[in-house]
Amino acid sequence: MLPIVVVSLSVGAALAALFWARRFFTEMMVADEGNELMREIAASVRKGANAYLRQQFKWVAIVFAVVSLLLAYMSIYLGLATAFLPLAFLSGGFFSGLAGWLGMKTATGASARTAAAAQHSLNAGLLIAFRSGAVMGLTVVGLGLLFVTGWFAILYWLVPLFGGAESAMSLPQISIAMLSFGMGASAQALFARVGGGIYTKAADVGADLVGKVEHSLKEDSPYNPATIADNVGDNVGDVAGMGADLYESYCGAILAAAALGVAAFGSGALVPEGWTQVSAQLAAMMLPLAIAAAGILLSIVGIYAVRTREDLSQKSLLAALARGINLSTGLVVIAAVVLAFLMMPRVEGTVLFGVLPGVALSIIMGLVAGWSIGKWTEYATSDEYRPTRHIADQARTGAATIIISGIASGMISTWVPVVIICTAMLAAFGFANGGQFHDLQYFSLGLYGVGIAAVGMLSTLGITLATDAYGPIADNAGGNAEMACLDPIVRQRTDALDSLGNTTAATGKGFAIGSAALTALALLAAYFEGVRDGFDRWGNSFAATAAGDGFHAVTNDFVIHREGTRVEKYLALRGGYGSAGPIETTGIEFLDPERQRGRLANYGGELVAIPSATIRDFATYYDATLMNPRVLVGCFLGAMSTFIFCAMTMKSVGRAAQGMVIEVRRQFLEKPGILTGEDKPDYERPIELSTRAAQIEMILPSALGLLLPIVVGMLLGVGGVVGLLAGSLTSGFCLAVFMSNSGGAWDNAKKYIEAGNLGGKGSESHKAAVVGDTVGDPFKDTSGPSLNILIKLMSIVSVVIAGLVVRHSLVALGWF
Amino acid sequence: MLPIVVVSLSVGAALAALFWARRFFTEMMVADEGNELMREIAASVRKGANAYLRQQFKWVAIVFAVVSLLLAYMSIYLGLATAFLPLAFLSGGFFSGLAGWLGMKTATGASARTAAAAQHSLNAGLLIAFRSGAVMGLTVVGLGLLFVTGWFAILYWLVPLFGGAESAMSLPQISIAMLSFGMGASAQALFARVGGGIYTKAADVGADLVGKVEHSLKEDSPYNPATIADNVGDNVGDVAGMGADLYESYCGAILAAAALGVAAFGSGALVPEGWTQVSAQLAAMMLPLAIAAAGILLSIVGIYAVRTREDLSQKSLLAALARGINLSTGLVVIAAVVLAFLMMPRVEGTVLFGVLPGVALSIIMGLVAGWSIGKWTEYATSDEYRPTRHIADQARTGAATIIISGIASGMISTWVPVVIICTAMLAAFGFANGGQFHDLQYFSLGLYGVGIAAVGMLSTLGITLATDAYGPIADNAGGNAEMACLDPIVRQRTDALDSLGNTTAATGKGFAIGSAALTALALLAAYFEGVRDGFDRWGNSFAATAAGDGFHAVTNDFVIHREGTRVEKYLALRGGYGSAGPIETTGIEFLDPERQRGRLANYGGELVAIPSATIRDFATYYDATLMNPRVLVGCFLGAMSTFIFCAMTMKSVGRAAQGMVIEVRRQFLEKPGILTGEDKPDYERPIELSTRAAQIEMILPSALGLLLPIVVGMLLGVGGVVGLLAGSLTSGFCLAVFMSNSGGAWDNAKKYIEAGNLGGKGSESHKAAVVGDTVGDPFKDTSGPSLNILIKLMSIVSVVIAGLVVRHSLVALGWF
């Protein structure tokens, strides 16, 4: 019953999101697109964006073809994962790509219309831009939830329906299979975020260096051949990239929470009276879906709350926007309480006030954490607060001091997000397991709390992403107004819209990083579920070839027991008891009637049944402590990977920008008339250049993120992978916050000076601030956001290949 | 017998080091100090340096008084550590301070003499500078080894001699007590490295910004009031700071290896025939001392090999210098093989070629790693190689591009050192334990390999530190020549010496980071020895108040058994067996005659005797896996601490430099005659300012390093501390390499341009490169090197307070 209700609710919410997305899209499309020049410019940007997407999808198609063949080999031929994996991978990528394509279509359609509406009033422009942003937000959550729910329905209902009862999968099998399905979204996000990040900054820096610096053209001047590419870049990087990033977080968080929910009741010890183990697992698995569904519906409510009277000032519009988000958030808090109350089993010791499962507060922790990180990001980067003002002040002594102080400010700004994430993690863990930190049985329930906190944080994505996507639309509207030589008042209005967008963008970036960290945490926690599944499959395939009934040693530390078709698998924990030589399978004595724990004869060690093995059992099995050189090496490599990933993306931007500089210079040289308006610049060539550069330059960093978990897994085993994920997560989170905040603060410090402070435009201070801003560009728009993808991608790749590592790594082979 | 031989050898080697240090010092002091002006300038620098040291020692005295009182309270009153700790803390700090003072005295004495000798020939200057550097190198290793050996002799021989046989300490007690003795050196290093780093860059940036930029004075111009302070800074930061840093690494590595050696034979399982457990432990404990002693003697040999004919060119002098280091290194390799062959027990399965204990190769791994990181640092920062040339090339498009490419290059340069450290760690681990990665009994032996690799790396410190300390001496000689208006040929020669010093300084910095990482690794591995000791003490103090003989539950997971004065302590590992409620101490059944492992009744869990508990047992006890939120939070905080530590030190430099700028401007304003040579500038005031700023500005970062392990330990327990150390080590290592290499590369890119490339001095490229260099200054001379201290300090503080955390943390109290 419960799954039918929740799945219906989820599908309903997802369809509602898509319905409203379509509605907002249609509303936008019927609006006036302005005069012919405006339409022409918008068409150029649209064409460029489409060209980029087509090119990107071509690459993505190749990569997806190759990867899905590899996955098919791994899952179908080697039997190391579910046979649905390749199909799920393709469908996940398709949905994510579709969301990006629709978002981009909307954004490129909205820019000229926003500019046209801004001819009438500020509000009209804001409403078009914001509603168009909402299309992106709602499409992402709608398609995301549809994807997750659809696959659940297939595995839960359709597989036994068509395959017969014997093909039915257990809930752990379903949840672990689905966990690996997040990989399609990750691969798509990689292309969108890293490629988009390189594209946008190559175009931006190229346009600025030649156009603005060498020829003193204005921002968005139609005489600049790279202007259209620059405008395309905003859409490519900030709309499609951000959308794919958060789509990945959204699906990943829901899938990880579902897997952790099933694992929380894996041993059956916590199942309260009146529940079966399966019903408890199902409830815990459905809760994230229900929260996501509620979040979608309440986001739509929030979006409508942004509707305002026509005569509002910009400041109160910002307040209206905040009201929308706050309303959604507040309603989701209530929904979380109600849903947890209705759905969750009352596990002894975790019930608050005698009625409320503690997990409700875990959800709220996630919401609070997301909101707080956003606010802090605003504080750290907005020119209304001390840190950015201080950076701007350092411009007076030149470029060097503004750079140093920007880097120092960015680095120091990491402390609050780290403390927030740590507090949220501990609190979510503690609320979910009733503060029973010392009782191992409750450990998995605590991890479920962490997973569901990530879902809570992302539940309002429908509206928060709307405010993000709004920014580049407003930015492009400004570009359109400038190029179409509209009345200066229009440009002023679009600038005002853009400045509002900067605030929401900062919040959005913080939110993206925070949710990536919490999602990666949930994936890290869920990693051992993949390991558990790997053992399960290994045991089955061994049993299929094993001689007969009874105990069999698969390796020296892995034992199965076969009885007809029933195969039980046991980890043999042999440490401390004696030698690690060949195992004796005679004389095994079980400690409990369910045969969950046993002892080998002659003090040879302990047996633990795979389904009820705790994470500590796995950690003991793999000796996954930080004292183990394998784990520590993994941790080192994880930290290192974040640094070289940043370096690679920065260097990519540098190279791509250099190509752009040469191209723009060439055009000015060959047709000097461009600068006077006599000749028309060739807008297409820079777009092609940026597109090609983005695709080529992202190969190396992508390969790093994809291959490192595989290499580390095969060489150093499960322990090494855990170290790698922890190292990349902790170090990558700090690095991402540092780079985004430094970049954001430099950007705003420059704007602060341009607003007339500290000497204003053209002063020495301004020149220094421009240097800071240029350094900050790849920091905040390429390297920083790309780290979000890296930490999630490494986690999901690790989960997907867990079966391979469990069975075929050097450690598993006993070589190392 | 063995301890007498090794202690005699060590004391002999230490005294030899001090003897030769004194000899080189005397040789230098009798050399001509040049004309009166040169002597006067040298005296000013000497005076400034002394003033700084006096001031620093005042602060150090206060801190040491407070900390030693706290340590006395903790160790004597609370009984959480050995009662010798406060005294050892004071003596460690004293020896380190003494080494710094002597090194600085030599360096400030040598600068004018080097300049004077350079009047005759390049070689004469080089020999004075290098031999003076050797004074620092030999003093550090001499005093360091004397400190370690002295305390061993006191605890091993004098305590039972004066205290009677019942006061005799076991080898584990001695080794763990001595491990915590490293803290004195750490505290001193903190002041020297962080304070020195702030001082030197405040003076440098202040002198440059006003003198060079605003008034176009030359480097080291006598008209610049901050010139002397700048020259003092070189001594304070690069001589005393570097010396204290490596003194700490040196002592820390030896002490950690000794503790790990004792632990390796802790369970008695690996003791081969013909050895007792104690003799095996003693051998493993003495080996690091013996290697250090051999390293000292062979460093002296190497220093003599640098002696060359008078007519050598600069290039062949560099070769001669490298020959000295290579000779020492090669001889130490032979010594390592011989000593391991003579001293180490032949543990089954770890003997290579039937004769050689594998630990010999672990030592060699350390040497190779140190050498390789040094070489890579040279590649990454020298303008003879592609990375720095590429950075210089980016200066053509302005400050922003040179900054971006410098940051990217620095970040990417982390990969080689990380791979080297990881490979060295795995190889040292694998060689020491014969590749038996799967056998827990061999685990501690592997960790001993890691510890002894650190000792191997640092064994040639006598000569490698000589090449480091040489750099600032040559630099100061140049300053002296400039201020004394010597013949330009002299300045040319000192510049040549300085440029040679830059190469050795880069290698030295890489070596310092590498050795800090390996020492911190060894300390991390040794951390659980401190935890073991904490349980031992806790058990004893509980037994002293316990009711009678038999089993007693100290907590729900800690059991002791008392029989008269004999107290056995057991960890109760209860996970997976059932509830974590109150423990039953009846019906305990032991699995082996030595009562090392037992089982609680009714499947209530397992008992493990503290002395033979493996690291995995402790990790299981504390659930110290990376899935545990406590550990993960620790890891996050560790990574974060390195970022905010960097930010704090950078901001400190910024503030201190600003004070200096104001002071220098004031002097020029009040006495305009300074600029024309009519008035004499006040050199003293800038020195005072820098001194005071350095002391004040270092409070916050120091407090972070000292307090964070305590706070994390008390809140999150042992698991949190392990996470903290791993997080700060991995992230801090990457950050330190990145910052040092970026800074070094910018410095050399600027010099490359100044040498006439890409437009040469005064060109736009040069201006951009100056911005890069200025940004790089705090990177490479303050924040980067200070991170070495942070990661070691947090480790040693954690070891020292292990007893406190074991017994009184929230986790131990069962609250969390």
PDB file of C-alpha atoms in Angstrom, chain A residues 657-777:
ATOM      1  CA  ALA A 657      41.062  31.969 -23.569  1.00  0.00           C
ATOM      2  CA  GLN A 658      44.351  32.369 -25.373  1.00  0.00           C
ATOM      3  CA  GLY A 659      42.812  30.829 -28.491  1.00  0.00           C
ATOM      4  CA  MET A 660      39.934  33.251 -28.180  1.00  0.00           C
ATOM      5  CA  VAL A 661      42.285  36.224 -27.825  1.00  0.00           C
ATOM      6  CA  ILE A 662      44.078  35.276 -31.012  1.00  0.00           C
ATOM      7  CA  GLU A 663      40.809  34.886 -32.903  1.00  0.00           C
ATOM      8  CA  VAL A 664      39.395  38.225 -31.784  1.00  0.00           C
ATOM      9  CA  ARG A 665      42.658  39.998 -32.597  1.00  0.00           C
ATOM     10  CA  ARG A 666      42.636  38.357 -36.023  1.00  0.00           C
ATOM     11  CA  GLN A 667      39.154  39.676 -36.770  1.00  0.00           C
ATOM     12  CA  PHE A 668      40.050  43.218 -35.747  1.00  0.00           C
ATOM     13  CA  LEU A 669      43.208  43.033 -37.847  1.00  0.00           C
ATOM     14  CA  GLU A 670      41.563  41.654 -40.957  1.00  0.00           C
ATOM     15  CA  LYS A 671      38.483  43.884 -40.773  1.00  0.00           C
ATOM     16  CA  PRO A 672      39.388  47.093 -38.944  1.00  0.00           C
ATOM     17  CA  GLY A 673      35.906  48.324 -39.825  1.00  0.00           C
ATOM     18  CA  ILE A 674      34.438  46.171 -37.085  1.00  0.00           C
ATOM     19  CA  LEU A 675      35.587  48.630 -34.467  1.00  0.00           C
ATOM     20  CA  THR A 676      33.778  51.501 -36.134  1.00  0.00           C
ATOM     21  CA  GLY A 677      30.641  49.550 -36.904  1.00  0.00           C
ATOM     22  CA  GLU A 678      31.311  49.517 -40.651  1.00  0.00           C
ATOM     23  CA  ASP A 679      32.011  45.800 -40.748  1.00  0.00           C
ATOM     24  CA  LYS A 680      30.048  43.114 -38.997  1.00  0.00           C
ATOM     25  CA  PRO A 681      32.126  40.835 -36.798  1.00  0.00           C
ATOM     26  CA  ASP A 682      31.958  37.094 -37.248  1.00  0.00           C
ATOM     27  CA  TYR A 683      30.178  35.967 -34.086  1.00  0.00           C
ATOM     28  CA  GLU A 684      30.134  32.301 -35.024  1.00  0.00           C
ATOM     29  CA  ARG A 685      33.812  31.538 -35.125  1.00  0.00           C
ATOM     30  CA  PRO A 686      34.439  32.424 -31.423  1.00  0.00           C
ATOM     31  CA  ILE A 687      31.462  30.253 -30.507  1.00  0.00           C
ATOM     32  CA  GLU A 688      32.910  27.335 -32.431  1.00  0.00           C
ATOM     33  CA  LEU A 689      36.304  27.897 -30.841  1.00  0.00           C
ATOM     34  CA  SER A 690      34.907  27.969 -27.314  1.00  0.00           C
ATOM     35  CA  THR A 691      32.767  24.943 -27.995  1.00  0.00           C
ATOM     36  CA  ARG A 692      35.646  22.901 -29.323  1.00  0.00           C
ATOM     37  CA  ALA A 693      38.031  24.033 -26.606  1.00  0.00           C
ATOM     38  CA  ALA A 694      35.527  23.166 -23.881  1.00  0.00           C
ATOM     39  CA  GLN A 695      35.097  19.650 -25.208  1.00  0.00           C
ATOM     40  CA  ILE A 696      38.799  18.982 -25.648  1.00  0.00           C
ATOM     41  CA  GLU A 697      39.964  20.613 -22.453  1.00  0.00           C
ATOM     42  CA  MET A 698      37.594  18.695 -20.252  1.00  0.00           C
ATOM     43  CA  ILE A 699      38.953  15.300 -21.256  1.00  0.00           C
ATOM     44  CA  LEU A 700      41.868  15.292 -18.845  1.00  0.00           C
ATOM     45  CA  PRO A 701      40.041  16.458 -15.697  1.00  0.00           C
ATOM     46  CA  SER A 702      37.126  14.149 -16.474  1.00  0.00           C
ATOM     47  CA  ALA A 703      39.433  11.214 -16.923  1.00  0.00           C
ATOM     48  CA  LEU A 704      40.938  11.978 -13.540  1.00  0.00           C
ATOM     49  CA  GLY A 705      37.575  11.896 -11.801  1.00  0.00           C
ATOM     50  CA  LEU A 706      36.467   8.751 -13.597  1.00  0.00           C
ATOM     51  CA  LEU A 707      39.664   6.749 -13.432  1.00  0.00           C
ATOM     52  CA  LEU A 708      41.134   7.598 -10.036  1.00  0.00           C
ATOM     53  CA  PRO A 709      38.484   5.683  -8.037  1.00  0.00           C
ATOM     54  CA  ILE A 710      38.960   2.703 -10.326  1.00  0.00           C
ATOM     55  CA  VAL A 711      42.751   2.747 -10.093  1.00  0.00           C
ATOM     56  CA  VAL A 712      42.729   3.276  -6.335  1.00  0.00           C
ATOM     57  CA  GLY A 713      40.062   0.620  -5.926  1.00  0.00           C
ATOM     58  CA  MET A 714      41.935  -1.981  -7.924  1.00  0.00           C
ATOM     59  CA  LEU A 715      45.277  -1.237  -6.268  1.00  0.00           C
ATOM     60  CA  LEU A 716      44.325  -0.436  -2.699  1.00  0.00           C
ATOM     61  CA  GLY A 717      40.934  -2.080  -2.346  1.00  0.00           C
ATOM     62  CA  VAL A 718      37.937  -0.916  -0.390  1.00  0.00           C
ATOM     63  CA  GLY A 719      40.052   0.755   2.291  1.00  0.00           C
ATOM     64  CA  GLY A 720      41.851   2.845  -0.271  1.00  0.00           C
ATOM     65  CA  VAL A 721      38.573   3.899  -1.868  1.00  0.00           C
ATOM     66  CA  VAL A 722      37.129   5.002   1.450  1.00  0.00           C
ATOM     67  CA  GLY A 723      40.257   7.058   2.079  1.00  0.00           C
ATOM     68  CA  LEU A 724      40.064   8.534  -1.407  1.00  0.00           C
ATOM     69  CA  LEU A 725      36.457   9.590  -0.965  1.00  0.00           C
ATOM     70  CA  ALA A 726      37.033  11.087   2.467  1.00  0.00           C
ATOM     71  CA  GLY A 727      40.150  12.905   1.299  1.00  0.00           C
ATOM     72  CA  SER A 728      38.555  14.335  -1.809  1.00  0.00           C
ATOM     73  CA  LEU A 729      35.377  15.271   0.036  1.00  0.00           C
ATOM     74  CA  THR A 730      37.003  17.129   2.926  1.00  0.00           C
ATOM     75  CA  SER A 731      39.750  18.777   0.965  1.00  0.00           C
ATOM     76  CA  GLY A 732      37.549  19.391  -2.076  1.00  0.00           C
ATOM     77  CA  PHE A 733      34.832  21.012  -0.020  1.00  0.00           C
ATOM     78  CA  CYS A 734      37.294  23.463   1.543  1.00  0.00           C
ATOM     79  CA  LEU A 735      38.898  24.162  -1.802  1.00  0.00           C
ATOM     80  CA  ALA A 736      35.540  24.678  -3.524  1.00  0.00           C
ATOM     81  CA  VAL A 737      34.314  27.092  -0.858  1.00  0.00           C
ATOM     82  CA  PHE A 738      37.625  28.940  -0.895  1.00  0.00           C
ATOM     83  CA  MET A 739      37.706  29.345  -4.668  1.00  0.00           C
ATOM     84  CA  SER A 740      34.048  30.258  -5.073  1.00  0.00           C
ATOM     85  CA  ASN A 741      34.141  32.787  -2.273  1.00  0.00           C
ATOM     86  CA  SER A 742      37.439  34.366  -3.280  1.00  0.00           C
ATOM     87  CA  GLY A 743      36.167  34.691  -6.832  1.00  0.00           C
ATOM     88  CA  GLY A 744      32.803  36.041  -5.783  1.00  0.00           C
ATOM     89  CA  ALA A 745      34.350  38.553  -3.413  1.00  0.00           C
ATOM     90  CA  TRP A 746      36.795  39.853  -6.040  1.00  0.00           C
ATOM     91  CA  ASP A 747      33.940  40.236  -8.495  1.00  0.00           C
ATOM     92  CA  ASN A 748      31.908  42.262  -6.036  1.00  0.00           C
ATOM     93  CA  ALA A 749      34.920  44.235  -4.827  1.00  0.00           C
ATOM     94  CA  LYS A 750      35.404  45.354  -8.410  1.00  0.00           C
ATOM     95  CA  LYS A 751      31.730  46.259  -8.718  1.00  0.00           C
ATOM     96  CA  TYR A 752      31.949  48.125  -5.419  1.00  0.00           C
ATOM     97  CA  ILE A 753      34.789  50.241  -6.785  1.00  0.00           C
ATOM     98  CA  GLU A 754      32.973  50.699 -10.088  1.00  0.00           C
ATOM     99  CA  ALA A 755      30.040  52.047  -8.105  1.00  0.00           C
ATOM    100  CA  GLY A 756      32.261  55.016  -7.319  1.00  0.00           C
ATOM    101  CA  ASN A 757      34.022  53.958  -4.146  1.00  0.00           C
ATOM    102  CA  LEU A 758      37.798  54.150  -3.538  1.00  0.00           C
ATOM    103  CA  GLY A 759      38.397  56.191  -6.669  1.00  0.00           C
ATOM    104  CA  GLY A 760      35.831  54.565  -8.905  1.00  0.00           C
ATOM    105  CA  LYS A 761      36.158  53.406 -12.485  1.00  0.00           C
ATOM    106  CA  GLY A 762      39.478  54.030 -14.181  1.00  0.00           C
ATOM    107  CA  SER A 763      41.400  54.654 -10.956  1.00  0.00           C
ATOM    108  CA  GLU A 764      44.479  52.675  -9.961  1.00  0.00           C
ATOM    109  CA  SER A 765      42.340  50.862  -7.401  1.00  0.00           C
ATOM    110  CA  HIS A 766      39.974  49.858 -10.159  1.00  0.00           C
ATOM    111  CA  LYS A 767      42.796  48.458 -12.257  1.00  0.00           C
ATOM    112  CA  ALA A 768      43.952  46.378  -9.327  1.00  0.00           C
ATOM    113  CA  ALA A 769      40.403  45.202  -8.727  1.00  0.00           C
ATOM    114  CA  VAL A 770      40.103  44.159 -12.366  1.00  0.00           C
ATOM    115  CA  VAL A 771      43.159  41.943 -11.898  1.00  0.00           C
ATOM    116  CA  GLY A 772      41.466  40.395  -8.873  1.00  0.00           C
ATOM    117  CA  ASP A 773      38.268  39.852 -10.808  1.00  0.00           C
ATOM    118  CA  THR A 774      40.084  38.225 -13.702  1.00  0.00           C
ATOM    119  CA  VAL A 775      41.902  35.839 -11.361  1.00  0.00           C
ATOM    120  CA  GLY A 776      38.592  35.148  -9.671  1.00  0.00           C
ATOM    121  CA  ASP A 777      36.743  34.273 -12.868  1.00  0.00           C
TER     122      ASP A 777
END
